[in-house]
Amino acid sequence: MRFLSDLLCHKRAMLDFTQPSSRTFLSFYAACQILGIRPAEVRDPAISSEMKGESREDSVRTFSSYFDMIIMRTPLQGFVEKMAWTLSNTERPLPIINAGSGKDQHPTQALLDIYTLQRSFEKSGGLANKHVLFCGDLARGRTVRSLSRLLAYYPNIRQTFAAPEHLKIGQDIVDELTALKVDFSITTDFKAAIPSADAIYMTRIQDEWDQSAGESTRFNQMDYAFTADDLKKLGHASVIMHPLPRRQEIDTAIDNDPRAVYWRQMRNGMWVRSALIATIFGRDQEITHYYMMNLK
Ligand code: NCD
């Protein structure tokens, strides 16, 4: 669409992704293309000046000299937030988006997840009063941590965290939900929680963080997998989500069930990220106005 691709065609974005990514990288890349932003990328720190001993902070300040926005994925917890603060105190206070920071946070995934939930429940009373069941590696899955925090600000959402004992949700999230008076529970029995769930949010085991090989996978992984049999226990208006990539935690046999929304969820990411970038550059009202005038 010409209107959208002209909107920010004078802007350049740096995609600094020094941790593996397919969906998040490509959806941000596509979001930039939709809005006409010209993207550049670093995906391998081995070919940047960090190999000459430059600090991450100095690399990011270098990007800020050439670009109008930085989109960053990093294995370092808290680093994007720190750099956003640092850059906001320089003479070039450009926006920086967190595209996943270590085991900590993945805020744009939470936005696309909320959007997917809202669209999914449009015809069944909206997102309020729903029960969201999280399953998998909740200790190190940053998508769950971000979504759980965001859901705490929506009315009367019940949250259940199903994981083996050694992968249970972090105490910091428990403390935050408690302080916000969220109705939540923690269980090791995923299968028992399925019938009462409105949304099931599956995640993979994040074994790249293991200290020793196989450390986190010594449990029956099928206890934390969603199978074709489980579909029978699931409500008709309920949905199954996954941030992807998946392993065996969702049986591919259920991919064509209308309640399996993870492919739609992934595509929503591109549009939600486009909307976020347009908002950051103050062009969101124009888009709303354009569509009101042209799509009547
Ligand atoms: C997730 C991530 O990177 O945290 N993927 C994504 O961004 N869609 C989930 C994962 O890697 O398991």
PDB file of C-alpha atoms and ligand atoms in Angstrom:
ATOM      1  CA  MET A   1       0.000   0.000   0.000  1.00  0.00           C
ATOM      2  CA  ARG A   2       1.580   3.243  -1.234  1.00  0.00           C
ATOM      3  CA  PHE A   3       0.181   5.377   1.600  1.00  0.00           C
ATOM      4  CA  LEU A   4       1.895   3.228   4.237  1.00  0.00           C
ATOM      5  CA  SER A   5       5.168   2.772   2.376  1.00  0.00           C
ATOM      6  CA  ASP A   6       5.568   6.537   1.945  1.00  0.00           C
ATOM      7  CA  LEU A   7       4.874   7.252   5.587  1.00  0.00           C
ATOM      8  CA  LEU A   8       8.368   6.784   7.054  1.00  0.00           C
ATOM      9  CA  CYS A   9      10.484   6.459   3.902  1.00  0.00           C
ATOM     10  CA  HIS A  10      12.929   9.069   5.235  1.00  0.00           C
ATOM     11  CA  LYS A  11      13.800   6.857   8.246  1.00  0.00           C
ATOM     12  CA  ARG A  12      16.427   4.156   8.728  1.00  0.00           C
ATOM     13  CA  ALA A  13      16.354   1.364  11.319  1.00  0.00           C
ATOM     14  CA  MET A  14      19.150  -0.775  12.738  1.00  0.00           C
ATOM     15  CA  LEU A  15      18.181  -4.352  13.541  1.00  0.00           C
ATOM     16  CA  ASP A  16      20.778  -5.487  16.061  1.00  0.00           C
ATOM     17  CA  PHE A  17      20.030  -9.179  16.660  1.00  0.00           C
ATOM     18  CA  THR A  18      22.913 -10.911  18.438  1.00  0.00           C
ATOM     19  CA  GLN A  19      20.776 -13.868  19.560  1.00  0.00           C
ATOM     20  CA  PRO A  20      19.055 -16.399  17.250  1.00  0.00           C
ATOM     21  CA  SER A  21      15.758 -15.210  15.746  1.00  0.00           C
ATOM     22  CA  SER A  22      13.594 -15.960  12.711  1.00  0.00           C
ATOM     23  CA  ARG A  23      10.080 -14.666  13.386  1.00  0.00           C
ATOM     24  CA  THR A  24      10.885 -11.594  15.450  1.00  0.00           C
ATOM     25  CA  PHE A  25      13.667 -10.500  13.092  1.00  0.00           C
ATOM     26  CA  LEU A  26      11.644 -11.060   9.922  1.00  0.00           C
ATOM     27  CA  SER A  27       8.462  -9.527  11.304  1.00  0.00           C
ATOM     28  CA  PHE A  28      10.324  -6.367  12.343  1.00  0.00           C
ATOM     29  CA  TYR A  29      12.055  -6.352   8.950  1.00  0.00           C
ATOM     30  CA  ALA A  30       8.694  -6.692   7.187  1.00  0.00           C
ATOM     31  CA  ALA A  31       7.147  -4.030   9.475  1.00  0.00           C
ATOM     32  CA  CYS A  32       9.911  -1.610   8.412  1.00  0.00           C
ATOM     33  CA  GLN A  33       9.222  -2.430   4.747  1.00  0.00           C
ATOM     34  CA  ILE A  34       5.479  -1.869   5.185  1.00  0.00           C
ATOM     35  CA  LEU A  35       6.170   1.636   6.530  1.00  0.00           C
ATOM     36  CA  GLY A  36       8.913   2.421   4.001  1.00  0.00           C
ATOM     37  CA  ILE A  37      11.702   2.426   6.624  1.00  0.00           C
ATOM     38  CA  ARG A  38      15.052   1.233   5.280  1.00  0.00           C
ATOM     39  CA  PRO A  39      16.444  -1.501   7.547  1.00  0.00           C
ATOM     40  CA  ALA A  40      20.075  -2.510   8.152  1.00  0.00           C
ATOM     41  CA  GLU A  41      21.165  -5.444  10.275  1.00  0.00           C
ATOM     42  CA  VAL A  42      23.864  -6.950  12.474  1.00  0.00           C
ATOM     43  CA  ARG A  43      23.165 -10.567  13.348  1.00  0.00           C
ATOM     44  CA  ASP A  44      26.619 -11.840  14.130  1.00  0.00           C
ATOM     45  CA  PRO A  45      28.774  -9.985  16.693  1.00  0.00           C
ATOM     46  CA  ALA A  46      31.797 -11.842  15.275  1.00  0.00           C
ATOM     47  CA  ILE A  47      31.816  -9.469  12.285  1.00  0.00           C
ATOM     48  CA  SER A  48      31.374  -6.262  14.306  1.00  0.00           C
ATOM     49  CA  SER A  49      33.954  -4.143  16.128  1.00  0.00           C
ATOM     50  CA  GLU A  50      33.138  -5.912  19.370  1.00  0.00           C
ATOM     51  CA  MET A  51      35.724  -8.415  18.151  1.00  0.00           C
ATOM     52  CA  LYS A  52      38.247  -5.556  18.433  1.00  0.00           C
ATOM     53  CA  GLY A  53      37.293  -5.120  22.055  1.00  0.00           C
ATOM     54  CA  GLU A  54      34.605  -2.481  21.654  1.00  0.00           C
ATOM     55  CA  SER A  55      31.964  -2.539  24.395  1.00  0.00           C
ATOM     56  CA  ARG A  56      28.304  -3.259  23.579  1.00  0.00           C
ATOM     57  CA  GLU A  57      27.457   0.233  24.835  1.00  0.00           C
ATOM     58  CA  ASP A  58      29.848   1.850  22.340  1.00  0.00           C
ATOM     59  CA  SER A  59      28.505  -0.306  19.483  1.00  0.00           C
ATOM     60  CA  VAL A  60      24.968   0.837  20.249  1.00  0.00           C
ATOM     61  CA  ARG A  61      26.055   4.490  20.384  1.00  0.00           C
ATOM     62  CA  THR A  62      27.643   3.971  16.962  1.00  0.00           C
ATOM     63  CA  PHE A  63      24.330   2.700  15.552  1.00  0.00           C
ATOM     64  CA  SER A  64      22.638   5.740  17.026  1.00  0.00           C
ATOM     65  CA  SER A  65      24.837   7.996  14.878  1.00  0.00           C
ATOM     66  CA  TYR A  66      23.619   6.469  11.612  1.00  0.00           C
ATOM     67  CA  PHE A  67      20.022   5.394  12.252  1.00  0.00           C
ATOM     68  CA  ASP A  68      16.703   6.769  13.479  1.00  0.00           C
ATOM     69  CA  MET A  69      15.692   3.714  15.511  1.00  0.00           C
ATOM     70  CA  ILE A  70      17.351   0.620  16.980  1.00  0.00           C
ATOM     71  CA  ILE A  71      15.545  -2.718  17.299  1.00  0.00           C
ATOM     72  CA  MET A  72      17.571  -4.997  19.527  1.00  0.00           C
ATOM     73  CA  ARG A  73      17.604  -8.645  20.568  1.00  0.00           C
ATOM     74  CA  THR A  74      20.307  -9.594  23.019  1.00  0.00           C
ATOM     75  CA  PRO A  75      21.170 -12.454  25.400  1.00  0.00           C
ATOM     76  CA  LEU A  76      21.876  -9.831  28.076  1.00  0.00           C
ATOM     77  CA  GLN A  77      19.110  -9.360  30.604  1.00  0.00           C
ATOM     78  CA  GLY A  78      18.146  -5.712  31.187  1.00  0.00           C
ATOM     79  CA  PHE A  79      20.553  -4.416  28.525  1.00  0.00           C
ATOM     80  CA  VAL A  80      17.985  -2.906  26.123  1.00  0.00           C
ATOM     81  CA  GLU A  81      16.355  -1.011  28.969  1.00  0.00           C
ATOM     82  CA  LYS A  82      19.739   0.250  30.125  1.00  0.00           C
ATOM     83  CA  MET A  83      20.660   1.421  26.602  1.00  0.00           C
ATOM     84  CA  ALA A  84      17.271   3.113  26.133  1.00  0.00           C
ATOM     85  CA  TRP A  85      18.029   5.114  29.272  1.00  0.00           C
ATOM     86  CA  THR A  86      21.607   5.856  28.187  1.00  0.00           C
ATOM     87  CA  LEU A  87      20.522   7.025  24.716  1.00  0.00           C
ATOM     88  CA  SER A  88      17.708   9.147  26.097  1.00  0.00           C
ATOM     89  CA  ASN A  89      20.405  11.135  27.905  1.00  0.00           C
ATOM     90  CA  THR A  90      22.536  11.813  24.822  1.00  0.00           C
ATOM     91  CA  GLU A  91      22.165  14.472  22.136  1.00  0.00           C
ATOM     92  CA  ARG A  92      20.611  11.786  19.875  1.00  0.00           C
ATOM     93  CA  PRO A  93      17.800  10.315  21.998  1.00  0.00           C
ATOM     94  CA  LEU A  94      16.515   7.870  19.379  1.00  0.00           C
ATOM     95  CA  PRO A  95      13.963   5.135  20.099  1.00  0.00           C
ATOM     96  CA  ILE A  96      15.152   1.636  20.933  1.00  0.00           C
ATOM     97  CA  ILE A  97      12.807  -1.363  20.864  1.00  0.00           C
ATOM     98  CA  ASN A  98      13.359  -4.489  22.968  1.00  0.00           C
ATOM     99  CA  ALA A  99      12.989  -7.508  20.636  1.00  0.00           C
ATOM    100  CA  GLY A 100      13.853  -9.969  23.429  1.00  0.00           C
ATOM    101  CA  SER A 101      16.373  -9.505  26.240  1.00  0.00           C
ATOM    102  CA  GLY A 102      17.887 -12.669  27.702  1.00  0.00           C
ATOM    103  CA  LYS A 103      15.598 -14.752  29.935  1.00  0.00           C
ATOM    104  CA  ASP A 104      13.987 -11.560  31.050  1.00  0.00           C
ATOM    105  CA  GLN A 105      11.477  -9.810  28.763  1.00  0.00           C
ATOM    106  CA  HIS A 106       9.985  -9.865  25.261  1.00  0.00           C
ATOM    107  CA  PRO A 107       7.536  -6.944  25.319  1.00  0.00           C
ATOM    108  CA  THR A 108       6.559  -6.826  21.616  1.00  0.00           C
ATOM    109  CA  GLN A 109       5.661 -10.528  21.762  1.00  0.00           C
ATOM    110  CA  ALA A 110       3.339  -9.678  24.673  1.00  0.00           C
ATOM    111  CA  LEU A 111       1.677  -6.980  22.536  1.00  0.00           C
ATOM    112  CA  LEU A 112       1.008  -9.378  19.656  1.00  0.00           C
ATOM    113  CA  ASP A 113      -0.176 -12.040  22.109  1.00  0.00           C
ATOM    114  CA  ILE A 114      -2.658  -9.619  23.711  1.00  0.00           C
ATOM    115  CA  TYR A 115      -3.865  -8.567  20.255  1.00  0.00           C
ATOM    116  CA  THR A 116      -4.346 -12.239  19.293  1.00  0.00           C
ATOM    117  CA  LEU A 117      -6.274 -12.907  22.515  1.00  0.00           C
ATOM    118  CA  GLN A 118      -8.491  -9.872  21.978  1.00  0.00           C
ATOM    119  CA  ARG A 119      -9.282 -10.843  18.391  1.00  0.00           C
ATOM    120  CA  SER A 120      -9.875 -14.485  19.400  1.00  0.00           C
ATOM    121  CA  PHE A 121     -12.431 -13.528  22.074  1.00  0.00           C
ATOM    122  CA  GLU A 122     -14.161 -10.816  20.053  1.00  0.00           C
ATOM    123  CA  LYS A 123     -17.254 -12.988  19.706  1.00  0.00           C
ATOM    124  CA  SER A 124     -17.115 -14.574  23.153  1.00  0.00           C
ATOM    125  CA  GLY A 125     -17.267 -11.631  25.531  1.00  0.00           C
ATOM    126  CA  GLY A 126     -13.792 -10.116  25.049  1.00  0.00           C
ATOM    127  CA  LEU A 127     -10.614 -10.691  27.025  1.00  0.00           C
ATOM    128  CA  ALA A 128     -12.005  -9.760  30.447  1.00  0.00           C
ATOM    129  CA  ASN A 129     -12.713 -12.600  32.903  1.00  0.00           C
ATOM    130  CA  LYS A 130     -10.827 -15.230  30.878  1.00  0.00           C
ATOM    131  CA  HIS A 131      -8.549 -17.989  32.176  1.00  0.00           C
ATOM    132  CA  VAL A 132      -5.074 -18.157  30.609  1.00  0.00           C
ATOM    133  CA  LEU A 133      -3.077 -21.351  31.144  1.00  0.00           C
ATOM    134  CA  PHE A 134       0.697 -21.137  30.566  1.00  0.00           C
ATOM    135  CA  CYS A 135       2.660 -24.350  30.014  1.00  0.00           C
ATOM    136  CA  GLY A 136       6.311 -25.334  29.527  1.00  0.00           C
ATOM    137  CA  ASP A 137       9.562 -23.667  30.526  1.00  0.00           C
ATOM    138  CA  LEU A 138       8.164 -20.841  32.611  1.00  0.00           C
ATOM    139  CA  ALA A 139      11.451 -20.237  34.424  1.00  0.00           C
ATOM    140  CA  ARG A 140      13.302 -19.095  31.309  1.00  0.00           C
ATOM    141  CA  GLY A 141      10.572 -18.346  28.790  1.00  0.00           C
ATOM    142  CA  ARG A 142      10.610 -14.563  28.457  1.00  0.00           C
ATOM    143  CA  THR A 143       7.394 -14.477  26.371  1.00  0.00           C
ATOM    144  CA  VAL A 144       5.399 -15.847  29.310  1.00  0.00           C
ATOM    145  CA  ARG A 145       7.039 -13.422  31.724  1.00  0.00           C
ATOM    146  CA  SER A 146       6.117 -10.423  29.540  1.00  0.00           C
ATOM    147  CA  LEU A 147       2.589 -11.582  28.727  1.00  0.00           C
ATOM    148  CA  SER A 148       1.790 -12.481  32.315  1.00  0.00           C
ATOM    149  CA  ARG A 149       2.833  -8.990  33.500  1.00  0.00           C
ATOM    150  CA  LEU A 150       0.784  -7.306  30.778  1.00  0.00           C
ATOM    151  CA  LEU A 151      -2.311  -9.451  31.438  1.00  0.00           C
ATOM    152  CA  ALA A 152      -2.203  -8.322  35.054  1.00  0.00           C
ATOM    153  CA  TYR A 153      -3.480  -4.933  33.857  1.00  0.00           C
ATOM    154  CA  TYR A 154      -6.558  -6.396  32.126  1.00  0.00           C
ATOM    155  CA  PRO A 155      -9.750  -6.909  34.143  1.00  0.00           C
ATOM    156  CA  ASN A 156     -10.152 -10.109  36.095  1.00  0.00           C
ATOM    157  CA  ILE A 157      -7.901 -12.442  34.120  1.00  0.00           C
ATOM    158  CA  ARG A 158      -7.101 -15.703  35.909  1.00  0.00           C
ATOM    159  CA  GLN A 159      -3.606 -17.062  35.214  1.00  0.00           C
ATOM    160  CA  THR A 160      -2.396 -20.646  35.764  1.00  0.00           C
ATOM    161  CA  PHE A 161       1.282 -21.606  35.431  1.00  0.00           C
ATOM    162  CA  ALA A 162       1.842 -25.298  34.642  1.00  0.00           C
ATOM    163  CA  ALA A 163       5.463 -26.488  34.635  1.00  0.00           C
ATOM    164  CA  PRO A 164       7.698 -29.138  36.171  1.00  0.00           C
ATOM    165  CA  GLU A 165       9.034 -28.050  39.552  1.00  0.00           C
ATOM    166  CA  HIS A 166      12.506 -27.063  38.252  1.00  0.00           C
ATOM    167  CA  LEU A 167      11.020 -24.884  35.463  1.00  0.00           C
ATOM    168  CA  LYS A 168       8.331 -23.075  37.416  1.00  0.00           C
ATOM    169  CA  ILE A 169       7.551 -19.372  37.013  1.00  0.00           C
ATOM    170  CA  GLY A 170      10.027 -16.995  38.698  1.00  0.00           C
ATOM    171  CA  GLN A 171       9.472 -15.559  42.159  1.00  0.00           C
ATOM    172  CA  ASP A 172       9.696 -12.000  40.766  1.00  0.00           C
ATOM    173  CA  ILE A 173       6.586 -12.597  38.621  1.00  0.00           C
ATOM    174  CA  VAL A 174       4.819 -14.278  41.570  1.00  0.00           C
ATOM    175  CA  ASP A 175       5.581 -11.233  43.744  1.00  0.00           C
ATOM    176  CA  GLU A 176       4.393  -8.825  41.065  1.00  0.00           C
ATOM    177  CA  LEU A 177       1.113 -10.668  40.444  1.00  0.00           C
ATOM    178  CA  THR A 178       0.528 -10.899  44.207  1.00  0.00           C
ATOM    179  CA  ALA A 179       1.094  -7.162  44.636  1.00  0.00           C
ATOM    180  CA  LEU A 180      -1.360  -6.478  41.796  1.00  0.00           C
ATOM    181  CA  LYS A 181      -3.932  -8.851  43.391  1.00  0.00           C
ATOM    182  CA  VAL A 182      -4.097 -11.075  40.302  1.00  0.00           C
ATOM    183  CA  ASP A 183      -5.933 -14.406  40.679  1.00  0.00           C
ATOM    184  CA  PHE A 184      -3.226 -16.952  39.793  1.00  0.00           C
ATOM    185  CA  SER A 185      -2.131 -20.492  40.637  1.00  0.00           C
ATOM    186  CA  ILE A 186       0.921 -22.688  40.104  1.00  0.00           C
ATOM    187  CA  THR A 187       0.634 -26.387  39.289  1.00  0.00           C
ATOM    188  CA  THR A 188       2.636 -29.325  37.951  1.00  0.00           C
ATOM    189  CA  ASP A 189      -0.547 -30.911  36.516  1.00  0.00           C
ATOM    190  CA  PHE A 190      -1.000 -29.321  33.083  1.00  0.00           C
ATOM    191  CA  LYS A 191      -3.550 -31.829  31.816  1.00  0.00           C
ATOM    192  CA  ALA A 192      -5.931 -31.248  34.741  1.00  0.00           C
ATOM    193  CA  ALA A 193      -6.053 -27.512  34.007  1.00  0.00           C
ATOM    194  CA  ILE A 194      -6.981 -27.820  30.295  1.00  0.00           C
ATOM    195  CA  PRO A 195     -10.818 -28.056  30.572  1.00  0.00           C
ATOM    196  CA  SER A 196     -11.180 -24.727  32.415  1.00  0.00           C
ATOM    197  CA  ALA A 197      -8.762 -22.780  30.164  1.00  0.00           C
ATOM    198  CA  ASP A 198      -9.923 -20.156  27.656  1.00  0.00           C
ATOM    199  CA  ALA A 199      -6.423 -19.776  26.251  1.00  0.00           C
ATOM    200  CA  ILE A 200      -3.543 -22.235  26.455  1.00  0.00           C
ATOM    201  CA  TYR A 201      -0.112 -20.715  25.927  1.00  0.00           C
ATOM    202  CA  MET A 202       2.408 -23.464  25.130  1.00  0.00           C
ATOM    203  CA  THR A 203       6.198 -22.907  25.207  1.00  0.00           C
ATOM    204  CA  ARG A 204       9.277 -24.962  24.407  1.00  0.00           C
ATOM    205  CA  ILE A 205      11.997 -25.976  26.863  1.00  0.00           C
ATOM    206  CA  GLN A 206      14.681 -23.263  26.631  1.00  0.00           C
ATOM    207  CA  ASP A 207      17.604 -25.673  26.995  1.00  0.00           C
ATOM    208  CA  GLU A 208      20.098 -23.263  25.435  1.00  0.00           C
ATOM    209  CA  TRP A 209      20.362 -21.831  28.973  1.00  0.00           C
ATOM    210  CA  ASP A 210      21.278 -25.224  30.534  1.00  0.00           C
ATOM    211  CA  GLN A 211      24.583 -25.377  32.434  1.00  0.00           C
ATOM    212  CA  SER A 212      25.020 -29.085  31.604  1.00  0.00           C
ATOM    213  CA  ALA A 213      23.616 -31.106  28.682  1.00  0.00           C
ATOM    214  CA  GLY A 214      20.117 -32.508  29.301  1.00  0.00           C
ATOM    215  CA  GLU A 215      19.839 -30.787  32.683  1.00  0.00           C
ATOM    216  CA  SER A 216      16.356 -29.335  32.124  1.00  0.00           C
ATOM    217  CA  THR A 217      14.813 -32.160  30.065  1.00  0.00           C
ATOM    218  CA  ARG A 218      14.869 -34.922  32.708  1.00  0.00           C
ATOM    219  CA  PHE A 219      11.097 -35.174  33.068  1.00  0.00           C
ATOM    220  CA  ASN A 220       8.288 -36.662  30.996  1.00  0.00           C
ATOM    221  CA  GLN A 221       7.945 -34.007  28.309  1.00  0.00           C
ATOM    222  CA  MET A 222       4.618 -35.456  27.146  1.00  0.00           C
ATOM    223  CA  ASP A 223       3.107 -34.314  30.475  1.00  0.00           C
ATOM    224  CA  TYR A 224       3.645 -30.781  29.195  1.00  0.00           C
ATOM    225  CA  ALA A 225       2.585 -31.307  25.573  1.00  0.00           C
ATOM    226  CA  PHE A 226      -0.744 -30.627  23.881  1.00  0.00           C
ATOM    227  CA  THR A 227      -1.966 -33.614  21.847  1.00  0.00           C
ATOM    228  CA  ALA A 228      -4.928 -34.395  19.590  1.00  0.00           C
ATOM    229  CA  ASP A 229      -6.509 -36.173  22.598  1.00  0.00           C
ATOM    230  CA  ASP A 230      -6.347 -32.973  24.641  1.00  0.00           C
ATOM    231  CA  LEU A 231      -8.459 -31.199  22.012  1.00  0.00           C
ATOM    232  CA  LYS A 232     -11.459 -33.201  23.243  1.00  0.00           C
ATOM    233  CA  LYS A 233     -11.095 -31.648  26.711  1.00  0.00           C
ATOM    234  CA  LEU A 234     -10.818 -28.092  25.378  1.00  0.00           C
ATOM    235  CA  GLY A 235     -13.781 -25.686  25.204  1.00  0.00           C
ATOM    236  CA  HIS A 236     -15.191 -24.804  21.757  1.00  0.00           C
ATOM    237  CA  ALA A 237     -14.351 -21.095  22.059  1.00  0.00           C
ATOM    238  CA  SER A 238     -10.897 -21.681  23.603  1.00  0.00           C
ATOM    239  CA  VAL A 239      -7.610 -21.112  21.771  1.00  0.00           C
ATOM    240  CA  ILE A 240      -4.146 -22.673  21.720  1.00  0.00           C
ATOM    241  CA  MET A 241      -1.224 -20.254  21.319  1.00  0.00           C
ATOM    242  CA  HIS A 242       2.553 -20.620  21.017  1.00  0.00           C
ATOM    243  CA  PRO A 243       5.208 -17.930  20.437  1.00  0.00           C
ATOM    244  CA  LEU A 244       7.072 -20.460  18.229  1.00  0.00           C
ATOM    245  CA  PRO A 245       9.460 -22.117  17.480  1.00  0.00           C
ATOM    246  CA  ARG A 246       7.817 -25.322  18.657  1.00  0.00           C
ATOM    247  CA  ARG A 247       9.270 -28.740  19.239  1.00  0.00           C
ATOM    248  CA  GLN A 248       7.107 -31.681  20.311  1.00  0.00           C
ATOM    249  CA  GLU A 249       4.998 -29.675  22.804  1.00  0.00           C
ATOM    250  CA  ILE A 250       2.216 -29.219  20.241  1.00  0.00           C
ATOM    251  CA  ASP A 251       1.220 -32.165  18.068  1.00  0.00           C
ATOM    252  CA  THR A 252       1.212 -31.002  14.415  1.00  0.00           C
ATOM    253  CA  ALA A 253      -2.020 -33.038  14.005  1.00  0.00           C
ATOM    254  CA  ILE A 254      -3.929 -30.183  15.665  1.00  0.00           C
ATOM    255  CA  ASP A 255      -2.582 -27.421  13.374  1.00  0.00           C
ATOM    256  CA  ASN A 256      -5.770 -27.294  11.302  1.00  0.00           C
ATOM    257  CA  ASP A 257      -8.161 -27.151  14.229  1.00  0.00           C
ATOM    258  CA  PRO A 258      -9.770 -23.663  14.297  1.00  0.00           C
ATOM    259  CA  ARG A 259      -8.737 -23.302  17.948  1.00  0.00           C
ATOM    260  CA  ALA A 260      -5.024 -23.562  17.029  1.00  0.00           C
ATOM    261  CA  VAL A 261      -4.226 -19.881  16.441  1.00  0.00           C
ATOM    262  CA  TYR A 262      -0.405 -19.877  16.576  1.00  0.00           C
ATOM    263  CA  TRP A 263       0.132 -19.231  12.848  1.00  0.00           C
ATOM    264  CA  ARG A 264      -2.299 -16.324  12.919  1.00  0.00           C
ATOM    265  CA  GLN A 265      -0.622 -15.145  16.147  1.00  0.00           C
ATOM    266  CA  MET A 266       2.730 -15.088  14.328  1.00  0.00           C
ATOM    267  CA  ARG A 267       1.349 -13.061  11.415  1.00  0.00           C
ATOM    268  CA  ASN A 268      -0.252 -10.614  13.855  1.00  0.00           C
ATOM    269  CA  GLY A 269       3.299  -9.879  15.015  1.00  0.00           C
ATOM    270  CA  MET A 270       4.146  -8.126  11.780  1.00  0.00           C
ATOM    271  CA  TRP A 271       1.108  -5.820  12.005  1.00  0.00           C
ATOM    272  CA  VAL A 272       1.421  -5.120  15.712  1.00  0.00           C
ATOM    273  CA  ARG A 273       5.098  -4.219  15.224  1.00  0.00           C
ATOM    274  CA  SER A 274       4.185  -1.975  12.279  1.00  0.00           C
ATOM    275  CA  ALA A 275       1.611  -0.244  14.490  1.00  0.00           C
ATOM    276  CA  LEU A 276       4.144   0.151  17.306  1.00  0.00           C
ATOM    277  CA  ILE A 277       6.767   1.711  15.019  1.00  0.00           C
ATOM    278  CA  ALA A 278       4.208   4.073  13.444  1.00  0.00           C
ATOM    279  CA  THR A 279       3.151   5.113  16.955  1.00  0.00           C
ATOM    280  CA  ILE A 280       6.748   5.677  18.070  1.00  0.00           C
ATOM    281  CA  PHE A 281       7.208   8.100  15.165  1.00  0.00           C
ATOM    282  CA  GLY A 282       3.848   9.783  15.868  1.00  0.00           C
ATOM    283  CA  ARG A 283       2.148   8.681  12.609  1.00  0.00           C
ATOM    284  CA  ASP A 284      -0.566   6.426  14.059  1.00  0.00           C
ATOM    285  CA  GLN A 285      -3.369   9.031  13.986  1.00  0.00           C
ATOM    286  CA  GLU A 286      -2.715   9.626  10.286  1.00  0.00           C
ATOM    287  CA  ILE A 287      -3.113   5.899   9.572  1.00  0.00           C
ATOM    288  CA  THR A 288      -6.374   5.736  11.516  1.00  0.00           C
ATOM    289  CA  HIS A 289      -7.636   8.831   9.690  1.00  0.00           C
ATOM    290  CA  TYR A 290      -6.608   7.451   6.262  1.00  0.00           C
ATOM    291  CA  TYR A 291      -8.448   4.193   6.841  1.00  0.00           C
ATOM    292  CA  MET A 292     -11.544   5.925   8.192  1.00  0.00           C
ATOM    293  CA  MET A 293     -11.679   8.057   5.037  1.00  0.00           C
ATOM    294  CA  ASN A 294     -10.850   5.314   2.523  1.00  0.00           C
ATOM    295  CA  LEU A 295     -12.347   2.110   3.863  1.00  0.00           C
ATOM    296  CA  LYS A 296     -15.874   3.336   4.559  1.00  0.00           C
TER     297      LYS A 296
HETATM  298  C1  NCD B   1      10.505 -16.743  21.552  1.00  0.00           C
HETATM  299  C2  NCD B   1      11.734 -16.035  22.084  1.00  0.00           C
HETATM  300  O1  NCD B   1      12.680 -15.752  21.334  1.00  0.00           O
HETATM  301  O2  NCD B   1      11.718 -15.758  23.274  1.00  0.00           O
HETATM  302  N1  NCD B   1      10.409 -16.727  20.162  1.00  0.00           N
HETATM  303  C3  NCD B   1       9.843 -15.627  19.552  1.00  0.00           C
HETATM  304  O3  NCD B   1      10.334 -14.526  19.664  1.00  0.00           O
HETATM  305  N2  NCD B   1       8.703 -15.825  18.875  1.00  0.00           N
HETATM  306  C4  NCD B   1      10.252 -18.054  22.140  1.00  0.00           C
HETATM  307  C5  NCD B   1      11.323 -19.116  22.092  1.00  0.00           C
HETATM  308  O4  NCD B   1      12.425 -18.914  21.613  1.00  0.00           O
HETATM  309  O5  NCD B   1      11.016 -20.210  22.555  1.00  0.00           O
END
